[in-house]
PDB file of C-alpha atoms and ligand atoms in Angstrom:
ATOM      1  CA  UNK A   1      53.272  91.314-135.388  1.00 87.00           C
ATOM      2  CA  UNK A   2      55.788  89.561-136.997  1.00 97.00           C
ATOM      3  CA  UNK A   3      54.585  86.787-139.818  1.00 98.00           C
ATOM      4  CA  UNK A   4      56.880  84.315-138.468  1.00 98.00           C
ATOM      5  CA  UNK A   5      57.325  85.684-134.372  1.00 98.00           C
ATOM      6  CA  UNK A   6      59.481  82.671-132.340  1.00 95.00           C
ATOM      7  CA  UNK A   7      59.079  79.973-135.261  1.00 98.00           C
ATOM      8  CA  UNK A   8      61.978  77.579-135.597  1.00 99.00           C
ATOM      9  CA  UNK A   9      62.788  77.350-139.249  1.00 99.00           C
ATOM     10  CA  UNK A  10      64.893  75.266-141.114  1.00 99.00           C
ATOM     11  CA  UNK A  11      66.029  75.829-144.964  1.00 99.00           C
ATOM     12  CA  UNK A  12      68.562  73.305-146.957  1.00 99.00           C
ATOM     13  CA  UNK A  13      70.819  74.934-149.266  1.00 98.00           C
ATOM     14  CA  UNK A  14      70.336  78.317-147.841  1.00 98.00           C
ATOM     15  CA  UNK A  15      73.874  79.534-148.810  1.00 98.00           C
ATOM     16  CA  UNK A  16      73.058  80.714-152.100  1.00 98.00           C
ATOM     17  CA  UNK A  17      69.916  81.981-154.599  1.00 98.00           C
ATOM     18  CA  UNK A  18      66.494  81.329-153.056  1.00 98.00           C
ATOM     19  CA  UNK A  19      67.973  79.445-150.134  1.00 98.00           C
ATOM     20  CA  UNK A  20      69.586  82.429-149.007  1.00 98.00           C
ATOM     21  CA  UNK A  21      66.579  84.584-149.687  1.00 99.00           C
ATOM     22  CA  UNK A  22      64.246  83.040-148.004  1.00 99.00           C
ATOM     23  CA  UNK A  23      66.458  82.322-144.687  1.00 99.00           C
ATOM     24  CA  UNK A  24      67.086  86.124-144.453  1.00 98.00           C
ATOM     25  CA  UNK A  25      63.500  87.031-145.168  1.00 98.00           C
ATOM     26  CA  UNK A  26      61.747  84.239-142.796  1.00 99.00           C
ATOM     27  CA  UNK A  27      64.174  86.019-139.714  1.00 98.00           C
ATOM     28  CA  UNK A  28      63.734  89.720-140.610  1.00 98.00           C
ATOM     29  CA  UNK A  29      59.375  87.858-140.165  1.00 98.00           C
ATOM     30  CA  UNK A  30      60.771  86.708-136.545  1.00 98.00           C
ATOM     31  CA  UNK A  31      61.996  83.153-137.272  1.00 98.00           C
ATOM     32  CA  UNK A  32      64.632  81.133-135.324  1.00 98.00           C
ATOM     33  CA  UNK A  33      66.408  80.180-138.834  1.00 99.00           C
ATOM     34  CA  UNK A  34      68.877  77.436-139.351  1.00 99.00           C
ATOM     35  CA  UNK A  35      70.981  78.059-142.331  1.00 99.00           C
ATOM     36  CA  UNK A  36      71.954  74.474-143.801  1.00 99.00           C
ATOM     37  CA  UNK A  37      74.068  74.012-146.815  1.00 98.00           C
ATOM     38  CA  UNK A  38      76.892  72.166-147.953  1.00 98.00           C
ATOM     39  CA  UNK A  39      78.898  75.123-148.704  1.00 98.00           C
ATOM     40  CA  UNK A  40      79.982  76.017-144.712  1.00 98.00           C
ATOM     41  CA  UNK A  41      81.338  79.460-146.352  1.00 98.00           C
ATOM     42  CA  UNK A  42      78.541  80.508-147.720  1.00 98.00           C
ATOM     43  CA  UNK A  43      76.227  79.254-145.465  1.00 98.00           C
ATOM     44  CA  UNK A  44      78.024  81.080-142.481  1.00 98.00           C
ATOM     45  CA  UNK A  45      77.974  84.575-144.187  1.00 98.00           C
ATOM     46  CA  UNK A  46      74.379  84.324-144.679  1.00 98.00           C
ATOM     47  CA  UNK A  47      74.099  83.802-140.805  1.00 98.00           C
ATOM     48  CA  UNK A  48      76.315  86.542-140.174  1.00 98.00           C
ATOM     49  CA  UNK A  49      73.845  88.443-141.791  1.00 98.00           C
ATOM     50  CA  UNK A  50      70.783  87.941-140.405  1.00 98.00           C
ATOM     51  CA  UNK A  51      72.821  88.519-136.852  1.00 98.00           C
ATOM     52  CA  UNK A  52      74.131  91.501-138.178  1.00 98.00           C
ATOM     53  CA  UNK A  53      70.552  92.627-138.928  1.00 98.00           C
ATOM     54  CA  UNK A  54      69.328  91.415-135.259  1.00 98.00           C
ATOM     55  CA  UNK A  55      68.220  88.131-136.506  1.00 98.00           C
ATOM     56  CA  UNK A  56      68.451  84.675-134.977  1.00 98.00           C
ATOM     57  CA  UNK A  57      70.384  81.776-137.208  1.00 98.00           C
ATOM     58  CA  UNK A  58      72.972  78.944-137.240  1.00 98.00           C
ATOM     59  CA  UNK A  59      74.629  76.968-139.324  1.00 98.00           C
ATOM     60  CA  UNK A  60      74.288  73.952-139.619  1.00 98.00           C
ATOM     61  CA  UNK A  61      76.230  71.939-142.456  1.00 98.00           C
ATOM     62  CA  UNK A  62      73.829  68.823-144.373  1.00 98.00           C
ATOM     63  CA  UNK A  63      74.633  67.244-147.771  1.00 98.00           C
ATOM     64  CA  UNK A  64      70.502  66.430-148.043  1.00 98.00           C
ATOM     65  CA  UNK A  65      71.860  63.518-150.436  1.00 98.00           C
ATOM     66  CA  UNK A  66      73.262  62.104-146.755  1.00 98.00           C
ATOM     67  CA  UNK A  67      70.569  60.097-144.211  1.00 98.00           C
ATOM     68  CA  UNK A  68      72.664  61.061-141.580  1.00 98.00           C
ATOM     69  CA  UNK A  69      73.058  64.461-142.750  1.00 98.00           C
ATOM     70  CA  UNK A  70      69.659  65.058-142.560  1.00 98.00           C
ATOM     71  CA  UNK A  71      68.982  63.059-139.164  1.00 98.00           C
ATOM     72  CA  UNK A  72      71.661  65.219-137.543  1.00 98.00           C
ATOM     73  CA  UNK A  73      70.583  68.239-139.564  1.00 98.00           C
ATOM     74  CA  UNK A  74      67.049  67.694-137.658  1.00 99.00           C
ATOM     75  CA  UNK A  75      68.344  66.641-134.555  1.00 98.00           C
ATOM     76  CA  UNK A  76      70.299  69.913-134.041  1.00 98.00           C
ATOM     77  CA  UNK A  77      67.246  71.925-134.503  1.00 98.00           C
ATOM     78  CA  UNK A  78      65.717  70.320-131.662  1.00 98.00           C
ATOM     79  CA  UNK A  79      68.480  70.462-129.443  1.00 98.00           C
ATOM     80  CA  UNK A  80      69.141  74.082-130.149  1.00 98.00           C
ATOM     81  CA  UNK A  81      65.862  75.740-130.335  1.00 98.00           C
ATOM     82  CA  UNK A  82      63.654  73.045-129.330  1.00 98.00           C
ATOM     83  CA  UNK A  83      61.544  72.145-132.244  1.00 98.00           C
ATOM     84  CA  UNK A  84      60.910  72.471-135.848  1.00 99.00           C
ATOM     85  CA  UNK A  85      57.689  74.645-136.729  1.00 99.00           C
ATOM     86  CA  UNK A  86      59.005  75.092-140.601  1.00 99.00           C
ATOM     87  CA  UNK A  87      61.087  73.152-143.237  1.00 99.00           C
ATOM     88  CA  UNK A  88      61.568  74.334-146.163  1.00 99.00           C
ATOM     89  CA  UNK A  89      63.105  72.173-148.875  1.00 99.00           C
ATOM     90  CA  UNK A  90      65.023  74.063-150.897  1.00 98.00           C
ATOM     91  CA  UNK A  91      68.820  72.616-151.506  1.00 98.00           C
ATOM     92  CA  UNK A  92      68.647  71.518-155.884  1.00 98.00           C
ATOM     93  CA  UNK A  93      70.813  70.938-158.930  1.00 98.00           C
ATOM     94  CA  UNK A  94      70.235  71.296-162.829  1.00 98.00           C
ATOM     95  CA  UNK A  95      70.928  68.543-164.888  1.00 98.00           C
ATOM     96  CA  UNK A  96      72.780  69.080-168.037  1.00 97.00           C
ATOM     97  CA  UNK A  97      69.297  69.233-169.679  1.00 98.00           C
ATOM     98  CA  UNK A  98      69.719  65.211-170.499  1.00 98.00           C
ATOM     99  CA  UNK A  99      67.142  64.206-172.804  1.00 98.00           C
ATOM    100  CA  UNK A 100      66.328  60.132-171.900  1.00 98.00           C
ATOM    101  CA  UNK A 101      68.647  58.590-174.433  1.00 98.00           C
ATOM    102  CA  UNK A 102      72.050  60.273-173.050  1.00 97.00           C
ATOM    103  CA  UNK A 103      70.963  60.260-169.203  1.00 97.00           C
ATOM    104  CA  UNK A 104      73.720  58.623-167.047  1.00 97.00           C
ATOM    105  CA  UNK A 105      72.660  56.268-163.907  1.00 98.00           C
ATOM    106  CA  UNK A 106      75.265  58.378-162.047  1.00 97.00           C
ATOM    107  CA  UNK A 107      73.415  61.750-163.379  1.00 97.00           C
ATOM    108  CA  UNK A 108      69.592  60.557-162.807  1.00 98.00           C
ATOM    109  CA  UNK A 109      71.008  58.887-159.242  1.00 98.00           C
ATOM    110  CA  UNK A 110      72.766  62.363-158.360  1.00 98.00           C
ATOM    111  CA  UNK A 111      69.747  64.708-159.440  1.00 98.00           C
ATOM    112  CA  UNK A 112      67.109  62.549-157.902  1.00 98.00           C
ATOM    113  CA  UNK A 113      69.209  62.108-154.037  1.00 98.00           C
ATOM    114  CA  UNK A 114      69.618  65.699-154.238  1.00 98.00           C
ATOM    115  CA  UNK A 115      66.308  67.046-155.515  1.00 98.00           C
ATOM    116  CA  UNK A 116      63.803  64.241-154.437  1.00 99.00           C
ATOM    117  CA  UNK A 117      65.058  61.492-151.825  1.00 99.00           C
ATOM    118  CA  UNK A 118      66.116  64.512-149.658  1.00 99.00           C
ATOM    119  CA  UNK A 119      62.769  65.773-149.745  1.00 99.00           C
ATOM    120  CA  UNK A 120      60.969  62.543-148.548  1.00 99.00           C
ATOM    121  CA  UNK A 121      63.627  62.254-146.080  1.00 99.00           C
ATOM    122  CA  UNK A 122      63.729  65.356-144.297  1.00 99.00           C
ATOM    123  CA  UNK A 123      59.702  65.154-144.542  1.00 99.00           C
ATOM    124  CA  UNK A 124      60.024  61.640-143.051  1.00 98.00           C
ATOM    125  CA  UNK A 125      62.215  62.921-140.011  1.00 98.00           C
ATOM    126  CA  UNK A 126      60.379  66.491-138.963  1.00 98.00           C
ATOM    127  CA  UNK A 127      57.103  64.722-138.908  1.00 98.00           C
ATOM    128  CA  UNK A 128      56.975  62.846-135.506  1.00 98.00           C
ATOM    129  CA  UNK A 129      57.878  66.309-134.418  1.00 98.00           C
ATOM    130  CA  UNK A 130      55.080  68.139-136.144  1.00 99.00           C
ATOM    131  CA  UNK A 131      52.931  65.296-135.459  1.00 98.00           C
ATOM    132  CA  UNK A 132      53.362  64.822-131.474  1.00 98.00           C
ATOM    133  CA  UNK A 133      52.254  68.873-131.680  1.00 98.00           C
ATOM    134  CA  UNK A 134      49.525  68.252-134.043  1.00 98.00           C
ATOM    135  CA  UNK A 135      51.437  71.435-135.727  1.00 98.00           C
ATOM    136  CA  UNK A 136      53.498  72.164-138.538  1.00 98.00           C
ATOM    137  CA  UNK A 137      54.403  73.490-141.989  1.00 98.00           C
ATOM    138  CA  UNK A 138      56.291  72.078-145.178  1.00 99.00           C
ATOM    139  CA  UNK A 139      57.672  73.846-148.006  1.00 99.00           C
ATOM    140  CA  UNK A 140      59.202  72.345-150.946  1.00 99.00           C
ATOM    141  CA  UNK A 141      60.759  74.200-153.814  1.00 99.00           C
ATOM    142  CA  UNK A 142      60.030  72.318-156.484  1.00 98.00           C
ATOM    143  CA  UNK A 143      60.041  74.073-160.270  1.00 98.00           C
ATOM    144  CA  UNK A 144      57.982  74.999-163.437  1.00 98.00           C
ATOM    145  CA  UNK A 145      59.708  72.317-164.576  1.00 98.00           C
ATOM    146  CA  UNK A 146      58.014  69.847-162.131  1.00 98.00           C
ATOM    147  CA  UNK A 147      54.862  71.268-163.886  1.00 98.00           C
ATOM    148  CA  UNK A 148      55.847  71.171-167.818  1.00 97.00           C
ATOM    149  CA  UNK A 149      58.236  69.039-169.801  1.00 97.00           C
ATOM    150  CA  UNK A 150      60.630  71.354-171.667  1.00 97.00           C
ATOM    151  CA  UNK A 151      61.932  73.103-168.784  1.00 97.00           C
ATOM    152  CA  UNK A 152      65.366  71.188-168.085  1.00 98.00           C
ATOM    153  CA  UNK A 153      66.527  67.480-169.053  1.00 98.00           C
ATOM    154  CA  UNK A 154      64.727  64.289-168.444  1.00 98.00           C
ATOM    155  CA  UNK A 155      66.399  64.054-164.873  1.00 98.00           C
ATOM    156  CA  UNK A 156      65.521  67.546-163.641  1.00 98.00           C
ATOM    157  CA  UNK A 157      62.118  67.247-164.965  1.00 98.00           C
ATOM    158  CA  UNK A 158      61.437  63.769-163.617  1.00 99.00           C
ATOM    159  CA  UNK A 159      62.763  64.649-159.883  1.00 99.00           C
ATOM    160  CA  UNK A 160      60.908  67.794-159.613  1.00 99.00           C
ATOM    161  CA  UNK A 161      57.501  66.058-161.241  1.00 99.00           C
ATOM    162  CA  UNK A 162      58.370  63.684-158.087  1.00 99.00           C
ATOM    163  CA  UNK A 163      58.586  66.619-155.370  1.00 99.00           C
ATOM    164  CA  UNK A 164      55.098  67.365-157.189  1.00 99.00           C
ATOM    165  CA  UNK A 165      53.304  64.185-156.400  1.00 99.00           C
ATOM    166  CA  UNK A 166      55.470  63.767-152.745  1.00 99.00           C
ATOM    167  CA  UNK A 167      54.156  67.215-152.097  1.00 99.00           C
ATOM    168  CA  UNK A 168      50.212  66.406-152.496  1.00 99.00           C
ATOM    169  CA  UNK A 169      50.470  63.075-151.198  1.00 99.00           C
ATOM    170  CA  UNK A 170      52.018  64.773-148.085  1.00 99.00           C
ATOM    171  CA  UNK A 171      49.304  67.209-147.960  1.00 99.00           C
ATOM    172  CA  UNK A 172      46.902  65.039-148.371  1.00 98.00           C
ATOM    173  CA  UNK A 173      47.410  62.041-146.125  1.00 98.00           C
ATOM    174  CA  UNK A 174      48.520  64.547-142.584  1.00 98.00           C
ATOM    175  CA  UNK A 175      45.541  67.246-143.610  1.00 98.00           C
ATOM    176  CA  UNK A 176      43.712  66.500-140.658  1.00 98.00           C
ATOM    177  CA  UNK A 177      46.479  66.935-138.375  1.00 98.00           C
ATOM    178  CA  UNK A 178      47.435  70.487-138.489  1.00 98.00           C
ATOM    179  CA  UNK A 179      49.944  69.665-141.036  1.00 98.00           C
ATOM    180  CA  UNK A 180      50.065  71.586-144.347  1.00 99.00           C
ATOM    181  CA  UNK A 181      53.115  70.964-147.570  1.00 99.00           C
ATOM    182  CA  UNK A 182      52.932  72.839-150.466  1.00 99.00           C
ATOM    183  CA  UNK A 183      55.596  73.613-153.217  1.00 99.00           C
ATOM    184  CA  UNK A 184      56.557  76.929-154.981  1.00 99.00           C
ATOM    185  CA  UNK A 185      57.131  76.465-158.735  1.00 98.00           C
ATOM    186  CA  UNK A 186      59.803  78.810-160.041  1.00 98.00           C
ATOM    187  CA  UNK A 187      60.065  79.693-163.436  1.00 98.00           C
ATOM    188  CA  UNK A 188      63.739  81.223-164.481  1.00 97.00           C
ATOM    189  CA  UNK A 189      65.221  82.736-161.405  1.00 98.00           C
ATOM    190  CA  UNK A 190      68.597  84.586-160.873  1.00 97.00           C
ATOM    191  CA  UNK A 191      70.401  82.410-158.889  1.00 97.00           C
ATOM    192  CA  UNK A 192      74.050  80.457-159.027  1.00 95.00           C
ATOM    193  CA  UNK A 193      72.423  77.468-160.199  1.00 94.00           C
ATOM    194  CA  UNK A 194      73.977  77.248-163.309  1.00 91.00           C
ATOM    195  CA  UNK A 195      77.288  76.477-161.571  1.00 91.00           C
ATOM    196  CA  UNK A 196      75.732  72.681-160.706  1.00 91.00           C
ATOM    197  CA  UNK A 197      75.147  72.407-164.357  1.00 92.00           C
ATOM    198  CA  UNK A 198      77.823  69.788-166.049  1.00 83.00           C
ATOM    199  CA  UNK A 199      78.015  68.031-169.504  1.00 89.00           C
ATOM    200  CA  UNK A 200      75.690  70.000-171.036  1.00 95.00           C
ATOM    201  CA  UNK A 201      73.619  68.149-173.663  1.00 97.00           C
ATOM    202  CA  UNK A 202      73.595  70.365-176.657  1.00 97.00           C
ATOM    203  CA  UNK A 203      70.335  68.743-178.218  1.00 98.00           C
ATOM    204  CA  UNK A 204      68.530  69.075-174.746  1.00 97.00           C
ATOM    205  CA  UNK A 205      69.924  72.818-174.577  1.00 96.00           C
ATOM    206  CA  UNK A 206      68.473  73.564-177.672  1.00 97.00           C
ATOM    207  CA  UNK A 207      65.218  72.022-177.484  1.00 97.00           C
ATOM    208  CA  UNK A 208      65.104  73.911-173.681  1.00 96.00           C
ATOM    209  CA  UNK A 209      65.571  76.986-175.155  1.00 96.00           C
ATOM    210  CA  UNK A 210      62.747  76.820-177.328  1.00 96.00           C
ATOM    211  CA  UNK A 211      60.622  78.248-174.579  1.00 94.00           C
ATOM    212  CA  UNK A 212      62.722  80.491-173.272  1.00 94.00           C
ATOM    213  CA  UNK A 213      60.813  83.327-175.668  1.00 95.00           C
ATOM    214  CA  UNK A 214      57.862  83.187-174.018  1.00 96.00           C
ATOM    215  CA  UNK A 215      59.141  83.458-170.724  1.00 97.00           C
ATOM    216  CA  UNK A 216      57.854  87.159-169.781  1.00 97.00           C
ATOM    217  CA  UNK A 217      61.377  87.754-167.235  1.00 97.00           C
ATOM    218  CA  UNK A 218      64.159  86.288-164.633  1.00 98.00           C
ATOM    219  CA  UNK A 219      62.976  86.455-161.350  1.00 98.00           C
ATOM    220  CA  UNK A 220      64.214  87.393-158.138  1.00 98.00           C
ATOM    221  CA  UNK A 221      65.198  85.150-154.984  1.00 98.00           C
ATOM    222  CA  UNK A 222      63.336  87.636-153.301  1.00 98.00           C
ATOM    223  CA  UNK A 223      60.444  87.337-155.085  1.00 98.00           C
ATOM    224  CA  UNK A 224      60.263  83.348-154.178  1.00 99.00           C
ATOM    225  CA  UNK A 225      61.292  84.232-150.659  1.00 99.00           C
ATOM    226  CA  UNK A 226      58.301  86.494-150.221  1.00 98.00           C
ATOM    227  CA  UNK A 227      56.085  83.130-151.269  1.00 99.00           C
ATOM    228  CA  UNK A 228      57.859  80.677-149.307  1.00 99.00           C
ATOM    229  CA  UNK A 229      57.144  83.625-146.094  1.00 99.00           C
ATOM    230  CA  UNK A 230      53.091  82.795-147.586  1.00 99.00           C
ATOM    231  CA  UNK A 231      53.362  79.109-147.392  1.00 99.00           C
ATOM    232  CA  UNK A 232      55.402  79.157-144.543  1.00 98.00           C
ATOM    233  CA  UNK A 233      53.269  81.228-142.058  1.00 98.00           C
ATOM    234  CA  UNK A 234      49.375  81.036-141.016  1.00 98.00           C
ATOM    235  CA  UNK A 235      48.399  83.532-143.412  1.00 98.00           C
ATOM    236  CA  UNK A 236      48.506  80.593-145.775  1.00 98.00           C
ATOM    237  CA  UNK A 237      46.075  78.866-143.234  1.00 98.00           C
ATOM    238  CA  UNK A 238      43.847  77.332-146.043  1.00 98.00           C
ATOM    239  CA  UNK A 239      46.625  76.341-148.260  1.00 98.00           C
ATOM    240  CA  UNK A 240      47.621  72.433-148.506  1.00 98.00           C
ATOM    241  CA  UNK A 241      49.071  69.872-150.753  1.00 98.00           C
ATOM    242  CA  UNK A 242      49.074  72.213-153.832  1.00 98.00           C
ATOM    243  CA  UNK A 243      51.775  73.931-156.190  1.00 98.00           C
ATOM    244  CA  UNK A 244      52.274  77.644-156.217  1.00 98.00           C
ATOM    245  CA  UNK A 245      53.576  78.396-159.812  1.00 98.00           C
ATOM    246  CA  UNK A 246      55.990  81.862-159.250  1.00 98.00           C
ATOM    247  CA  UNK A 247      57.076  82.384-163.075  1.00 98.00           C
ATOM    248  CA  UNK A 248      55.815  85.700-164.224  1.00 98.00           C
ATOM    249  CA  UNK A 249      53.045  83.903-166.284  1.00 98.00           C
ATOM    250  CA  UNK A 250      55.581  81.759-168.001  1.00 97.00           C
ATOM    251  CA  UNK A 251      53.885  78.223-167.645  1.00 96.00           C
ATOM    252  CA  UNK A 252      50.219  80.284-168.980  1.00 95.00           C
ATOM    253  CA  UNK A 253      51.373  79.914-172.316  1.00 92.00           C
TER     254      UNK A 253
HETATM  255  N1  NAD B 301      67.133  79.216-160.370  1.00 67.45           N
HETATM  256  C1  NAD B 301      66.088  78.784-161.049  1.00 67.45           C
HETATM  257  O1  NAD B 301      65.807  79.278-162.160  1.00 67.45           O
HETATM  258  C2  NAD B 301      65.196  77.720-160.457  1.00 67.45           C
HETATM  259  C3  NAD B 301      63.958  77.510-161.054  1.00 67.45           C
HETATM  260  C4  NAD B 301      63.102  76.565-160.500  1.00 67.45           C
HETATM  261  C5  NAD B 301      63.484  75.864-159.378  1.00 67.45           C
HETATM  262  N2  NAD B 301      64.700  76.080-158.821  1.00 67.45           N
HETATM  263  C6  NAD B 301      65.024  75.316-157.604  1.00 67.45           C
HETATM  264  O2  NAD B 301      65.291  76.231-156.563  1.00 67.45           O
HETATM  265  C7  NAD B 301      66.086  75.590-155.565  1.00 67.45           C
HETATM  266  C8  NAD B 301      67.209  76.525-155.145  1.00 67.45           C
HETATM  267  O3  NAD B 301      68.094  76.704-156.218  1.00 67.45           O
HETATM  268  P1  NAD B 301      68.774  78.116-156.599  1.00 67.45           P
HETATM  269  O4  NAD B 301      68.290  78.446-157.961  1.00 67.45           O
HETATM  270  O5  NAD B 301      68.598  79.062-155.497  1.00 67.45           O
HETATM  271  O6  NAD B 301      70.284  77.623-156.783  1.00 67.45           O
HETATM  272  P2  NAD B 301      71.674  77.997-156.061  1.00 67.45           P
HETATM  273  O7  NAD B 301      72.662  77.125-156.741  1.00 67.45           O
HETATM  274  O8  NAD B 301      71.892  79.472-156.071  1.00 67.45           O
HETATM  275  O9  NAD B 301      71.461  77.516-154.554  1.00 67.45           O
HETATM  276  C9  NAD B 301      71.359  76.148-154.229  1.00 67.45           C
HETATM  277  C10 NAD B 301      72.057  75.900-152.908  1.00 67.45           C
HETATM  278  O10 NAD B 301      71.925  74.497-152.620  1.00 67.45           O
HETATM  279  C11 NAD B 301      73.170  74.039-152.151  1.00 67.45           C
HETATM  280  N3  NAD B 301      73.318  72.603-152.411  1.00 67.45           N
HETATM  281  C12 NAD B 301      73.609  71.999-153.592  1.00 67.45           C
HETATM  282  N4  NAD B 301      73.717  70.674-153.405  1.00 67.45           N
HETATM  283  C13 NAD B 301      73.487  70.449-152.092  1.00 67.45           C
HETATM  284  C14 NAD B 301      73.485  69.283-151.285  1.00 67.45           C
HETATM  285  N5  NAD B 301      73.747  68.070-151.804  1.00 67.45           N
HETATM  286  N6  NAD B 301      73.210  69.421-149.968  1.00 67.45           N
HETATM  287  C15 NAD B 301      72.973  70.637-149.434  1.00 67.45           C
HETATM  288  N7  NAD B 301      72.982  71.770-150.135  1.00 67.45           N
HETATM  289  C16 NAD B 301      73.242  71.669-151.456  1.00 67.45           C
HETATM  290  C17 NAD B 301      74.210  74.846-152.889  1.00 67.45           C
HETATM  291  O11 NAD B 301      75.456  74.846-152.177  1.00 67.45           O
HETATM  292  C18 NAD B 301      73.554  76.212-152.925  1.00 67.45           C
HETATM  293  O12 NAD B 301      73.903  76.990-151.804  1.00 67.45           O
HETATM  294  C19 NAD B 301      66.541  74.263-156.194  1.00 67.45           C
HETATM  295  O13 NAD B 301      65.759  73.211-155.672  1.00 67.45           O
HETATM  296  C20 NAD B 301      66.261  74.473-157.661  1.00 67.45           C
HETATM  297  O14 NAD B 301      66.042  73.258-158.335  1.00 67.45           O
HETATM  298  C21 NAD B 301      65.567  76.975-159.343  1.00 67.45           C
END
């Protein structure tokens, strides 16, 4: 039996890095999967893919930073497969490791509508659904640096620290209505994140890297997809409003 068998799954930026990985991975489990990124290139190879490998997927194209993105990014679910049983959160940016006294409005505005307001929103619009079928599963990829402070700049930090406390508070207040959100916690993974990385703050770089020697390895995209598959399906039954830290003991030091 497949972990995931006839589930309706949908994943934001799943054209690249952990995105990607855990689309493919949640339909090789079974999963109806739509593929949502801004990137409609990338995004449409990865359902070509999962086709190619017998797997079920569309595209279907959301800036999360959008409302109406995510409203039609929702809707289309529903009207193609006929509900929601997952959403993962995925879609992010780096800052340019920012510490508080160079952080731009337009950088803290652009980090936090792409890392945190998208979360709340697309948690906002799959509930009714989940709700009405007393039935349903959220997760959110939020970071090691949602857990620690030296892990990025003051933006990063602060919107994933966000995704930490909308993640519990989720879990929390729909616990007794067969709801469950929980968020992985990366450490360093291999992924093409550094491309969203701009204006790199040398001080902030330098103070970032500080940590970087005790970080045991990079990870794989795989090895958060095969988490995300955890939180995702029942075998994580007993799991709610809590952080999975994935970092290769990184954050234990
Ligand atoms: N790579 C790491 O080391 C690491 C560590 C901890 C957490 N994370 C988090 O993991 C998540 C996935 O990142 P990744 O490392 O796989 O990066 P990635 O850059 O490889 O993939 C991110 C995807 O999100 C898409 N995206 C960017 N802005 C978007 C928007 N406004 N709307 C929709 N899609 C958008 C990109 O097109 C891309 O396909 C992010 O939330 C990131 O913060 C990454």
């Amino acid at each position: 039996m497949m972990k995931l068998q006839d589930k309706v799954a949908v994943v934001t930026g799943a054209g690249s890095g952990m995105g990607r990985a855990i689309a493919t991975l949640y339909a090789q489990e079974g999963a109806k999967v739509i593929v949502s990124d801004i990137n409609a290139e990338t995004a449409q190879t990865v359902v070509d893919e999962i086709k190619a490998q017998g797997g079920e997927a569309i595209v279907v194209l959301a800036n999360v930073a959008k409302e109406e993105d995510i409203q039609n990014l929702i809707d289309t679910a529903v009207s193609t497969y006929g509900t929601v049983d997952v959403l993962v959160n995925n879609a992010g940016i780096m800052d340019g490791m920012e510490p508080a006294a160079d952080v731009s409005d337009d950088k803290w505005e652009r980090v936090f509508a792409i890392n945190t307001t998208s979360v709340m929103r697309a948690t906002r619009k799959v509930l009714p659904i989940f709700l009405e079928k007393q039935k349903g599963v959220i997760v959110n990829i939020a970071s090691a640096g949602g857990l620690n402070g030296g892990r990025a700049g003051a933006a990063y930090t602060a919107s994933k620290h966000a995704v930490v406390g909308f993640t519990k508070n989720t879990g929390y207040m729909y616990a007794e209505q067969g709801i469950r959100c929980n968020a992985i916690a990366p450490g360093a993974v291999a992924t093409n994140i550094s491309s969203s990385m701009a204006g790199l703050s040398q001080f902030g770089a330098g103070r970032q890297q500080l940590g970087m020697a005790t970080n045991p390895r990079i990870g794989t995209s795989e090895e958060i997809a095969k988490v995300a598959l955890f939180l995702g399906s029942d075998e994580s039954s007993f799991v709610n409003g809590t952080v999975i830290t994935a970092d290769a003991g990184w954050s234990s030091y």
